Coordinates of C-alpha atoms in Angstrom, one line a residue:
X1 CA 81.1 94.7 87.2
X2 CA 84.1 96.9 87.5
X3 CA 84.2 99.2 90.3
X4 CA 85.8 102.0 88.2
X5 CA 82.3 101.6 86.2
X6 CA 80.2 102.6 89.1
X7 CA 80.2 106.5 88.6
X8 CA 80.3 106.5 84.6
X9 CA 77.0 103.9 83.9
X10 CA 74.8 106.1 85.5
X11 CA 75.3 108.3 83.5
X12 CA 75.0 106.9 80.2
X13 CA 71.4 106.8 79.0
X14 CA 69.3 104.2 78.9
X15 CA 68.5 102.8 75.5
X16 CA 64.8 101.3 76.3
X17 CA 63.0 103.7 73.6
X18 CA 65.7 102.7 71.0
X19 CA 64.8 99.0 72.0
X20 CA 60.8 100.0 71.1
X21 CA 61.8 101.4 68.3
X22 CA 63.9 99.1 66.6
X23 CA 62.5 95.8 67.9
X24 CA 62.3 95.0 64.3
X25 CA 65.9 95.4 63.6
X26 CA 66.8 92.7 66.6
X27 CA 63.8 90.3 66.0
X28 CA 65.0 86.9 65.7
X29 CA 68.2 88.0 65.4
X30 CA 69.2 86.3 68.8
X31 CA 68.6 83.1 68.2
X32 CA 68.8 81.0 64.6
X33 CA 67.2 78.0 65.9
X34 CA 66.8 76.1 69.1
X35 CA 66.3 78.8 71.8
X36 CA 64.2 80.8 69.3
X37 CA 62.1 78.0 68.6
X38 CA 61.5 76.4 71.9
X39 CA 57.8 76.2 73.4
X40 CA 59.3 75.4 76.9
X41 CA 59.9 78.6 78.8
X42 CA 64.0 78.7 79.8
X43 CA 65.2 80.3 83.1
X44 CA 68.4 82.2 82.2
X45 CA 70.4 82.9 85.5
X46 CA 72.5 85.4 85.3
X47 CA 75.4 86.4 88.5
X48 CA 76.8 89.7 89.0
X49 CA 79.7 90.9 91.9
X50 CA 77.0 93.1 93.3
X51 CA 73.6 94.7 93.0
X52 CA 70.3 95.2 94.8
X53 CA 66.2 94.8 93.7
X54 CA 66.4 97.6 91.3
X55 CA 68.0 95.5 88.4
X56 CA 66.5 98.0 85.8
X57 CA 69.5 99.7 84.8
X58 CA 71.0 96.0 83.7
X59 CA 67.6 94.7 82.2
X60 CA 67.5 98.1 80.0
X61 CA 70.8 97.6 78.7
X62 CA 71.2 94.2 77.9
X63 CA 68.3 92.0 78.5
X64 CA 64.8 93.4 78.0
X65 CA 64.9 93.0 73.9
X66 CA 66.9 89.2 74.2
X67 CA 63.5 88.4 76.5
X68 CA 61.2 89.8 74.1
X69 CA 62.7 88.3 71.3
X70 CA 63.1 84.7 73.0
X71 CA 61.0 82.3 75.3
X72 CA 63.5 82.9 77.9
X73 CA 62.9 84.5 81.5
X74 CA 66.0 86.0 83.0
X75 CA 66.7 86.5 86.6
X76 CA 69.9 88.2 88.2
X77 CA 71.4 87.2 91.2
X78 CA 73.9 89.5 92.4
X79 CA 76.9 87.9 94.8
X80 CA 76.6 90.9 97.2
X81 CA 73.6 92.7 97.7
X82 CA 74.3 96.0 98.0
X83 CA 71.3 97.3 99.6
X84 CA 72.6 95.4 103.1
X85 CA 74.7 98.0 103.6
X86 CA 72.0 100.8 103.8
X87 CA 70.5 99.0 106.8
X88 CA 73.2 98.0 108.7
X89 CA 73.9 99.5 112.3
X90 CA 77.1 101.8 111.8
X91 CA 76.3 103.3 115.4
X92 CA 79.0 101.0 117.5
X93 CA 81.9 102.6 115.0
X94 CA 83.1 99.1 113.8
X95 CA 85.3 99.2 110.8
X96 CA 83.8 99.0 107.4
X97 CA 84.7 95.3 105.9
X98 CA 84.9 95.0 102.2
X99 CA 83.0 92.0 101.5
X100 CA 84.6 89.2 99.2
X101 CA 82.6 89.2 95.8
X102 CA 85.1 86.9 94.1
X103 CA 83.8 84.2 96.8
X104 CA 80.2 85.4 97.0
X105 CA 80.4 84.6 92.9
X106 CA 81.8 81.2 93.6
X107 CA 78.8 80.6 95.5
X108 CA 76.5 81.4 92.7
X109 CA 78.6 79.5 90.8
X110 CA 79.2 76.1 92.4
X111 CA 75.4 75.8 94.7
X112 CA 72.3 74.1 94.4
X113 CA 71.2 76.0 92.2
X114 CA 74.4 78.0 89.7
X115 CA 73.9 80.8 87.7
X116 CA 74.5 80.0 83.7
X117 CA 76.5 83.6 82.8
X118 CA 78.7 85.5 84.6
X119 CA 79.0 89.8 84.7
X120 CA 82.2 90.2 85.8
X121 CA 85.9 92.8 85.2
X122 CA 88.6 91.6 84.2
X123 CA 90.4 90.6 87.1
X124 CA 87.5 88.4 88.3
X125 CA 87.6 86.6 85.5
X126 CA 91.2 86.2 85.1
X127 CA 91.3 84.6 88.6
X128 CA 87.4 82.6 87.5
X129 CA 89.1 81.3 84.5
X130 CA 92.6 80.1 86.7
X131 CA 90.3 78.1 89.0
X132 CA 88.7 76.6 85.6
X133 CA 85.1 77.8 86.6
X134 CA 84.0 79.4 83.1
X135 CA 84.0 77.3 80.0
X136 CA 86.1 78.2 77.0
X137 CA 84.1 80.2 74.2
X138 CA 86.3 78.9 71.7
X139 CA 84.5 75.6 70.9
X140 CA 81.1 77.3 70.5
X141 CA 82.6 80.4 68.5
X142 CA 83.9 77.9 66.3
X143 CA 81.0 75.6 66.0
X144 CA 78.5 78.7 65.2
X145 CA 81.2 80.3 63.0
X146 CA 81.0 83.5 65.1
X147 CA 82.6 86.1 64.0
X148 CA 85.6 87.7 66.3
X149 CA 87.2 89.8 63.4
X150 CA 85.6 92.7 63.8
X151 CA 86.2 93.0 67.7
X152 CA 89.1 95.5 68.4
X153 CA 92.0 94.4 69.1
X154 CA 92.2 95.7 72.9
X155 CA 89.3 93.9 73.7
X156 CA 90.2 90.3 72.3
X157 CA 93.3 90.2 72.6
X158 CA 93.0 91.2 76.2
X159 CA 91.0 88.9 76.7
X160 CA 92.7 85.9 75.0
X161 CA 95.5 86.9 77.3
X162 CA 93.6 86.8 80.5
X163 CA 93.1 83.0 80.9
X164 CA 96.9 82.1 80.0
X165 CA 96.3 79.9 77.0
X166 CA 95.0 82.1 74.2
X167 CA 91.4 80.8 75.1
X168 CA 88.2 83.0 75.5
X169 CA 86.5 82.5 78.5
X170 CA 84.6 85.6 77.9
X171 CA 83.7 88.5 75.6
X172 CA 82.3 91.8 76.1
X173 CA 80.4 94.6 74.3
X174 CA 82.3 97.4 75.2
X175 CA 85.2 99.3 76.5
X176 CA 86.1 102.4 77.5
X177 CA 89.3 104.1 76.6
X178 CA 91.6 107.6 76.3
X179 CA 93.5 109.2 73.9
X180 CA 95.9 112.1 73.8
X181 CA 93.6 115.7 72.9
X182 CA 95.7 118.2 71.0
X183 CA 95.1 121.6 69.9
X184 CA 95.8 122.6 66.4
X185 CA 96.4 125.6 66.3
X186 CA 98.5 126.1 69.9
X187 CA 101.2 124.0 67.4
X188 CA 100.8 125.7 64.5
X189 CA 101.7 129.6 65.7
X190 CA 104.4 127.3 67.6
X191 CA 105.6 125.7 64.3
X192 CA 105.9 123.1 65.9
X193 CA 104.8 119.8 64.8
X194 CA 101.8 118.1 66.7
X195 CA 102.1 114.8 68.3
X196 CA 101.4 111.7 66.8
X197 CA 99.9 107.8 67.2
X198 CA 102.4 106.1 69.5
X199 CA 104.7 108.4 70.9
X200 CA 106.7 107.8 74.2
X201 CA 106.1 110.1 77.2
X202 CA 109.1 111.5 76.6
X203 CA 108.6 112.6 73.1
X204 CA 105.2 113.9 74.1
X205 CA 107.2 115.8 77.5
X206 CA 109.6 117.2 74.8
X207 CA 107.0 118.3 72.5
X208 CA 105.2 120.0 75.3
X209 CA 107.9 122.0 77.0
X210 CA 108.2 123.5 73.3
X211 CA 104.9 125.0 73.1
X212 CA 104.2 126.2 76.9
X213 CA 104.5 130.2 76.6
X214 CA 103.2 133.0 78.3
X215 CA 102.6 134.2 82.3
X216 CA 99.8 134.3 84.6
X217 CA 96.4 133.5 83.3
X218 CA 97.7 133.7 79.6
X219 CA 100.0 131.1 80.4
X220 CA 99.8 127.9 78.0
X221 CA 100.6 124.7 79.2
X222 CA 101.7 122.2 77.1
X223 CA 100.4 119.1 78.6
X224 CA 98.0 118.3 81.3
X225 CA 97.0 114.8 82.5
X226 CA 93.7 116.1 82.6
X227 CA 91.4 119.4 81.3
X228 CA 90.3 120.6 85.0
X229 CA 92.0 124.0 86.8
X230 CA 93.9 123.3 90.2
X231 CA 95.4 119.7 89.2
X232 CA 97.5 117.8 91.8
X233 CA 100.4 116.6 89.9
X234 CA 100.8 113.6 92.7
X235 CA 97.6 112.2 91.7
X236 CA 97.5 113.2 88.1
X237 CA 100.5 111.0 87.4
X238 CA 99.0 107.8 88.1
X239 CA 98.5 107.9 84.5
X240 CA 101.8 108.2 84.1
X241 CA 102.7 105.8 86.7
X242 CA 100.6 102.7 86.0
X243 CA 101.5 101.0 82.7
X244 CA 105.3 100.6 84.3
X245 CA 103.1 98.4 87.4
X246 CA 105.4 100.6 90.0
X247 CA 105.0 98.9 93.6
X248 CA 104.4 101.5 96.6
X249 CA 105.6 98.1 98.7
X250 CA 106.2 94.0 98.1
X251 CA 104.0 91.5 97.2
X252 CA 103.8 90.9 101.2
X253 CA 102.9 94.8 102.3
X254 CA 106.2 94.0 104.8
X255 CA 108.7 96.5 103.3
X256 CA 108.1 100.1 101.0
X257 CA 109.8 99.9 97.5
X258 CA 109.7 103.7 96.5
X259 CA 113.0 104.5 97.4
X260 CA 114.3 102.9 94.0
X261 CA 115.9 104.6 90.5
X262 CA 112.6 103.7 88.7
X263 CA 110.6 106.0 91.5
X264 CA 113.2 108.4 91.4
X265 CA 112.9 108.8 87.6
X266 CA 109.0 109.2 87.7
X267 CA 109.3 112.3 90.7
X268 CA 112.5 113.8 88.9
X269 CA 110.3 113.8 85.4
X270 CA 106.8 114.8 86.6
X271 CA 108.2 117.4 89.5
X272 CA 110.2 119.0 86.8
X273 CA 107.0 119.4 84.5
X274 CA 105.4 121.4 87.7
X275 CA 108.0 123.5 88.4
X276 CA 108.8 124.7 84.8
X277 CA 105.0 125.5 84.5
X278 CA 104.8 123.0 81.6
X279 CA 102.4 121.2 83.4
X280 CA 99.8 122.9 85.5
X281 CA 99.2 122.2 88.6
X282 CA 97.6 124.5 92.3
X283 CA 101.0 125.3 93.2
X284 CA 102.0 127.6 89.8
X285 CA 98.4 128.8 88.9
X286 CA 96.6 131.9 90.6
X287 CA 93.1 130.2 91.0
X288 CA 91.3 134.2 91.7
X289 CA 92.5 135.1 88.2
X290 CA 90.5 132.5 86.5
X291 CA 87.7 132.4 88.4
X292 CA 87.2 136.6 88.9
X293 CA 84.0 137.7 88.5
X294 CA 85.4 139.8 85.6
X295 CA 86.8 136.8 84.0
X296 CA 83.8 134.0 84.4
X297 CA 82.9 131.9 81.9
X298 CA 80.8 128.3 81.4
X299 CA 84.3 127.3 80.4
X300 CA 86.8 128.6 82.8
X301 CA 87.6 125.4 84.2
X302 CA 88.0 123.7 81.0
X303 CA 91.6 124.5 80.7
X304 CA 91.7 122.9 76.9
X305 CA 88.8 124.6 76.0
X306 CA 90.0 127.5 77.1
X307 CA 92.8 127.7 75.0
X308 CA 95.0 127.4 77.9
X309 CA 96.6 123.9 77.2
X310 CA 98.2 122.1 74.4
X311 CA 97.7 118.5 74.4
X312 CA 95.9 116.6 77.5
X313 CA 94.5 113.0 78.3
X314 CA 90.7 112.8 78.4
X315 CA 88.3 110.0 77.3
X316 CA 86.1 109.4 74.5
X317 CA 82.8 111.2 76.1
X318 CA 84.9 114.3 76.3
X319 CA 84.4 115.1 72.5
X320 CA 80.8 115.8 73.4
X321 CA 81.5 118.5 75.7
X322 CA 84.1 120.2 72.6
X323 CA 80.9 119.9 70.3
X324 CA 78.8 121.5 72.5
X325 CA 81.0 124.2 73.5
X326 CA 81.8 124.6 69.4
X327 CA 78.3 124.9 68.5
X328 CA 77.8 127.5 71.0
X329 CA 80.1 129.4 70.5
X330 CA 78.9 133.1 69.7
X331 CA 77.3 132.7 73.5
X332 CA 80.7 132.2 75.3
X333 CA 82.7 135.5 76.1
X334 CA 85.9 135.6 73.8
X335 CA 85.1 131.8 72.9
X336 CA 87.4 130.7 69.4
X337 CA 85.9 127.2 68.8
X338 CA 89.1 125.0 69.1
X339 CA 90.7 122.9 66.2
X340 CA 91.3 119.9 67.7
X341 CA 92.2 115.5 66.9
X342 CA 93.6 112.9 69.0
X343 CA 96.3 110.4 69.3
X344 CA 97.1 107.3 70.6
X345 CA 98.0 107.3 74.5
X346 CA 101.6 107.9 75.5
X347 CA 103.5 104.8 76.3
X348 CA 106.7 103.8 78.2
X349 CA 109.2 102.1 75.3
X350 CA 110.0 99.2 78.2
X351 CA 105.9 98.3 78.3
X352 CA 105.2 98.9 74.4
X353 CA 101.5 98.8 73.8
X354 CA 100.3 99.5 76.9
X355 CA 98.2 102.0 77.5
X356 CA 96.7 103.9 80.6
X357 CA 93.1 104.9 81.4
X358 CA 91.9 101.8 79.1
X359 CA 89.3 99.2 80.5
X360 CA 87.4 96.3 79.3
X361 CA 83.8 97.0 80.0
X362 CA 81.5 94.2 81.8
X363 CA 82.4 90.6 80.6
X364 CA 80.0 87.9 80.1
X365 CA 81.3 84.3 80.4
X366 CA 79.2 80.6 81.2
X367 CA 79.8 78.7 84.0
X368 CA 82.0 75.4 83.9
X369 CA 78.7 74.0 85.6
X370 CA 75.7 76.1 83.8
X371 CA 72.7 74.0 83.6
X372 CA 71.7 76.2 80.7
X373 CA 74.5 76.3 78.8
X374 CA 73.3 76.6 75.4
X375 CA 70.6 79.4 76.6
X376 CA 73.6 80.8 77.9
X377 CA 75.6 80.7 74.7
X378 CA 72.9 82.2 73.0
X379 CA 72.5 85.0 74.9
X380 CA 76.5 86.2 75.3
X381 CA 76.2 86.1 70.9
X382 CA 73.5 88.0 71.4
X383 CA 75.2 90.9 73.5
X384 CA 78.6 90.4 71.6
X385 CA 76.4 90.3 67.9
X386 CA 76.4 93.0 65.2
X387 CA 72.8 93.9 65.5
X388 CA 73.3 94.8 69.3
X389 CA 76.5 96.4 68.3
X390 CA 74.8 98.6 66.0
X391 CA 72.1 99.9 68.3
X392 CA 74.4 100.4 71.0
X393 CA 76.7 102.5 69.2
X394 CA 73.9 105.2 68.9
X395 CA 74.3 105.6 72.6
X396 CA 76.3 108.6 73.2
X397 CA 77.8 107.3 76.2
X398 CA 81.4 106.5 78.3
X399 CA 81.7 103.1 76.5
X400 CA 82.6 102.5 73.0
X401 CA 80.9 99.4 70.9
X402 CA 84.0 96.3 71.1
X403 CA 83.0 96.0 67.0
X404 CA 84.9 97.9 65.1
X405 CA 82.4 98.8 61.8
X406 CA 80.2 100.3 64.7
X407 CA 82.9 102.6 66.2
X408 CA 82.4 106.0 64.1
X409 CA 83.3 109.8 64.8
X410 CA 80.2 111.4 66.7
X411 CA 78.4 114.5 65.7
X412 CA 79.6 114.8 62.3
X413 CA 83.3 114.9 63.1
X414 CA 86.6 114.2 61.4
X415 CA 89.1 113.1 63.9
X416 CA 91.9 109.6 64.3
X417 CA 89.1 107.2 66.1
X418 CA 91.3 105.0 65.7
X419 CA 93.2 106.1 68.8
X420 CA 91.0 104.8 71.3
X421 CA 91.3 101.1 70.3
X422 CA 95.3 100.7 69.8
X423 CA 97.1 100.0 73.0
X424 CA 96.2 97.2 75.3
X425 CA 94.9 97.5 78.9
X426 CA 97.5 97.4 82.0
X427 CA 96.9 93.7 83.2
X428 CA 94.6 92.9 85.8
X429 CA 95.9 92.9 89.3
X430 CA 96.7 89.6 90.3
X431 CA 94.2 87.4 93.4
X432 CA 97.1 88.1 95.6
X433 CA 97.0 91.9 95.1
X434 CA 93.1 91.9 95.2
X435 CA 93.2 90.0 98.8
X436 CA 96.2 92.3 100.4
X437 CA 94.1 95.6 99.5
X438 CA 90.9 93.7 101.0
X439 CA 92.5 92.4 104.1
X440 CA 94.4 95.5 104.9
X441 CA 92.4 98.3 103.9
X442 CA 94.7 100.7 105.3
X443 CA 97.6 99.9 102.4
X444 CA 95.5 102.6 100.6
X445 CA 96.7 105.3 103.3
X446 CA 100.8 103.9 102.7
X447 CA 99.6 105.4 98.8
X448 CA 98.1 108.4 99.9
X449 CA 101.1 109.4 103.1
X450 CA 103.5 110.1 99.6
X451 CA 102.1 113.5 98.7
X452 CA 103.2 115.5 101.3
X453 CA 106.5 114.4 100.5
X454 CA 105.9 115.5 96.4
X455 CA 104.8 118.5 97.4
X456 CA 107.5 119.1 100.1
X457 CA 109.7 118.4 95.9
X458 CA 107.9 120.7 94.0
X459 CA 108.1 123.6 96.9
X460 CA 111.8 122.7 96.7
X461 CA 112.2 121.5 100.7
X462 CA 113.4 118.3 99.5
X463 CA 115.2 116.9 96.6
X464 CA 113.4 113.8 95.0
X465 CA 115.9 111.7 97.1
X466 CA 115.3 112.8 100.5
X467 CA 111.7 112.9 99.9
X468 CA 111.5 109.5 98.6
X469 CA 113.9 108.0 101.4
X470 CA 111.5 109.7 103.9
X471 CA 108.4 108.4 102.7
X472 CA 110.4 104.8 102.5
X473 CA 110.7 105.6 106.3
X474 CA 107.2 106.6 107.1
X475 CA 105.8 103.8 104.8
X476 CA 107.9 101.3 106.6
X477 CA 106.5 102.4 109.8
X478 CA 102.9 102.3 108.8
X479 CA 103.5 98.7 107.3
X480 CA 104.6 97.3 110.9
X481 CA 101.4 99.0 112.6
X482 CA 99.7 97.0 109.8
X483 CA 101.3 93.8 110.7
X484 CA 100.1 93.8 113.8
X485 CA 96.7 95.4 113.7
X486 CA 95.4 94.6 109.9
X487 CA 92.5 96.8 110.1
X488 CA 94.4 99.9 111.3
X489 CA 94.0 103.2 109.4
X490 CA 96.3 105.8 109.1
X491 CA 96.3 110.1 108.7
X492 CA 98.6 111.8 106.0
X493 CA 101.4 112.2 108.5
X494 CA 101.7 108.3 109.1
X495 CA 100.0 108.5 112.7
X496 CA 96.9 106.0 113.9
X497 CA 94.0 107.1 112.5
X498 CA 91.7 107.2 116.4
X499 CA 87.8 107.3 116.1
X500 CA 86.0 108.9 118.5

């Protein structure tokens, strides 16, 4: 499963009383023939990157009703077991070692006894489907005349791309995804008009600088990378940043790369933003003026609820917390409800169609050597099906259905859903990337040594030059140390991390 997952599924609840009550709806559905109809019990093994004994959350979600419905036992064997690192002895100070999941899933894989299906993100299964682990759906699709039509295009298409040849060597249920949050009526006493599907940063930069107005705490900002109060622009920009696959050093972690004209247009255009106030950010907002005593409010650090910020980037569970605040709002001090709709992500014109803060939720592909490999079939239609489609949408959670007829407005609302499913996903890091960052954990600090120098821009010590040849500098620095002790880690200033 995909790290960046690991907060959000939590969250989202579980859908076991919707599987009571609708057992009717999914029975026999599964399966049209042989799995359905076979006496024999089947064992259905089923891999993940990592987990412990409490498997519920995954059982609830996806397998519990495929059981009930089907003479088939399921276990799950994660590659890592998670619950190791709860017991291990952290008293001798030793460095924390990422395990290797991609390996640990080749052992599932390719042992005495393999797993059928693989859970795995996207870049696993890119790098699965290189080695020629996972077996091509294509065959199978086309043999059981499944239908693929109605699967947005970010998610198959993505994944067609994944394995190099326009094959599927998985498919998934869901994704999650962001779109570009607008308030109506901030453009409208602007007469200006509002943004629209696929629009270049710049255009939506432009449009923004022409609606910021006022001072203080009645200052209104015409763009945000996100809704929250005291943003950091170095960090916010990553949404910015990643679509254009900007290196911080080479493919070898031997030499820095930031001191280059594509860096220096990304600081020059996201510094500017900060320091004309068109952006917020800590450094031009008076956090005591929000957050008075005089002024509080259940939305004071909501800046797009508050009024206080024309168009921002947020995902698709954010139109909940709009709703909400909407319906209740004759209990929320000098509360308008806002008029709001979405648009497509911002994109770069040299990576058209590409779209930040857009992943492909949990895969599900069968392994090259699967000794149930029908089972296995069955079970990924199953997941991938209308009928699962259909009771998954009426989870109100962080993923989105992959099926299209099943993605619909929530609450009763009228806004461009279509948004969320138009751009593609930045491709997966590639096996080299993944090792680097796993081997040398302290490549993270090189990222994170940059924002003193951004801030030393935006307080206007340095121009974006001198900062970036300084951090070139420092980065290079920290690289050697890193050649010579992998496992070293570093403090914002560049200096050896020591523990004590």
């Amino acid at each position: 499963m995909n790290n960046r997952y690991s907060g959000k599924i939590r969250k989202v609840m579980t859908f076991a009383l919707a599987a009571s009550l609708t057992v009717g709806l999914l029975a026999g559905c599964s399966s049209a023939g042989k799995v359905k109809d076979s006496k024999e019990e089947k064992v259905l093994r089923i891999g993940m990157l990592y987990g412990s004994n409490d498997d519920s959350w995954f059982r609830q979600q996806y397998t519990d009703i495929y059981e009930f419905n089907n003479n088939v036992r399921i276990e799950i064997v994660p590659a890592v077991d998670q619950s190791e690192f709860r017991y291990r002895d952290y008293s001798n100070n030793e460095q924390y070692v990422e395990p290797d999941y991609f390996e640990g899933m080749k052992k599932l894989m390719t042992g005495n006894n393999p797993v059928d299906i693989i859970i795995a993100d996207t870049g696993t299964l890119k790098r699965l489907a290189e080695e020629n682990l996972l077996k091509p759906l294509d065959p199978m699709i086309q043999e059981d005349k499944f239908d693929t039509s109605d699967i947005v295009p970010v998610v198959i298409d993505t994944l067609k791309d994944i394995g190099g040849d326009n094959k599927l060597y998985g498919l998934s249920p869901t994704f999650s995804s962001s779109a570009l949050f607008y308030n109506k009526k901030v453009f409208a006493d602007a007469g200006i008009e509002p943004p629209t599907d696929g629009m270049t940063w710049d255009e939506v930069f432009d449009k923004a600088r022409m609606v910021s107005k006022g001072e203080g705490k009645d200052r209104v900002f015409g763009f945000s990378f996100n809704r929250y109060l005291g943003s950091d622009p170095y960090w916010d920009m990553h949404s910015y940043v990643t679509p254009l696959e900007l290196r911080v050093y080479d493919e070898k972690a031997e030499l820095m790369t930031v001191n280059s004209p594509q860096w220096q247009k990304v600081w020059d255009t996201i510094s500017k933003l900060a320091k004309d106030k068109t952006i917020p950010s800590s450094a031009n907002m008076n956090m005591e003026e929000y957050y008075s005593e005089d002024n509080y409010s259940p939305i004071n650090g909501d800046l797009f609820l508050s009024g206080k910020l024309a168009m921002m980037i947020s995902d698709g569970y954010y139109i909940n917390e709009i709703v909400e605040a909407n319906n209740n709002a004759d209990k929320i001090k000098n509360y308008s409800p806002v008029d709001w709709d979405i648009v497509t992500m911002p994109v770069h014109p040299e990576k058209p169609g590409i779209g930040s803060n857009i992943w492909i939720g949990n895969t599900f592909s069968i392994n090259s050597a699967a000794p149930n490999a029908e089972t296995a079939w069955d079970f990924i239609k199953f997941v991938n099906g209308e009928d699962f489609a259909k009771l998954r949408s009426r989870s109100n959670s962080y993923e989105m259905v992959s099926r299209k007829s099943f993605i619909t407005p929530k609450a009763g609302q009228s806004y461009n859903i279509d948004a969320f499913y138009q751009l593609k996903p930045v491709p997966p890091a590639s096996a080299a990337e993944e090792k680097l960052a796993r081997d040398i954990p302290g490549l993270y600090n090189i990222t994170n040594s940059g924002r003193p120098h951004f801030q030393e821009v935006l307080e206007d010590k340095k121009s974006v030059a001198e900062a970036l040849k300084e951090w070139e500098e420092k980065g290079n620095k920290m690289l050697l140390e890193l050649k010579k002790n992998p496992k070293a880690q570093f403090n914002e200033d560049g200096s050896v991390f020591e523990m004590h």
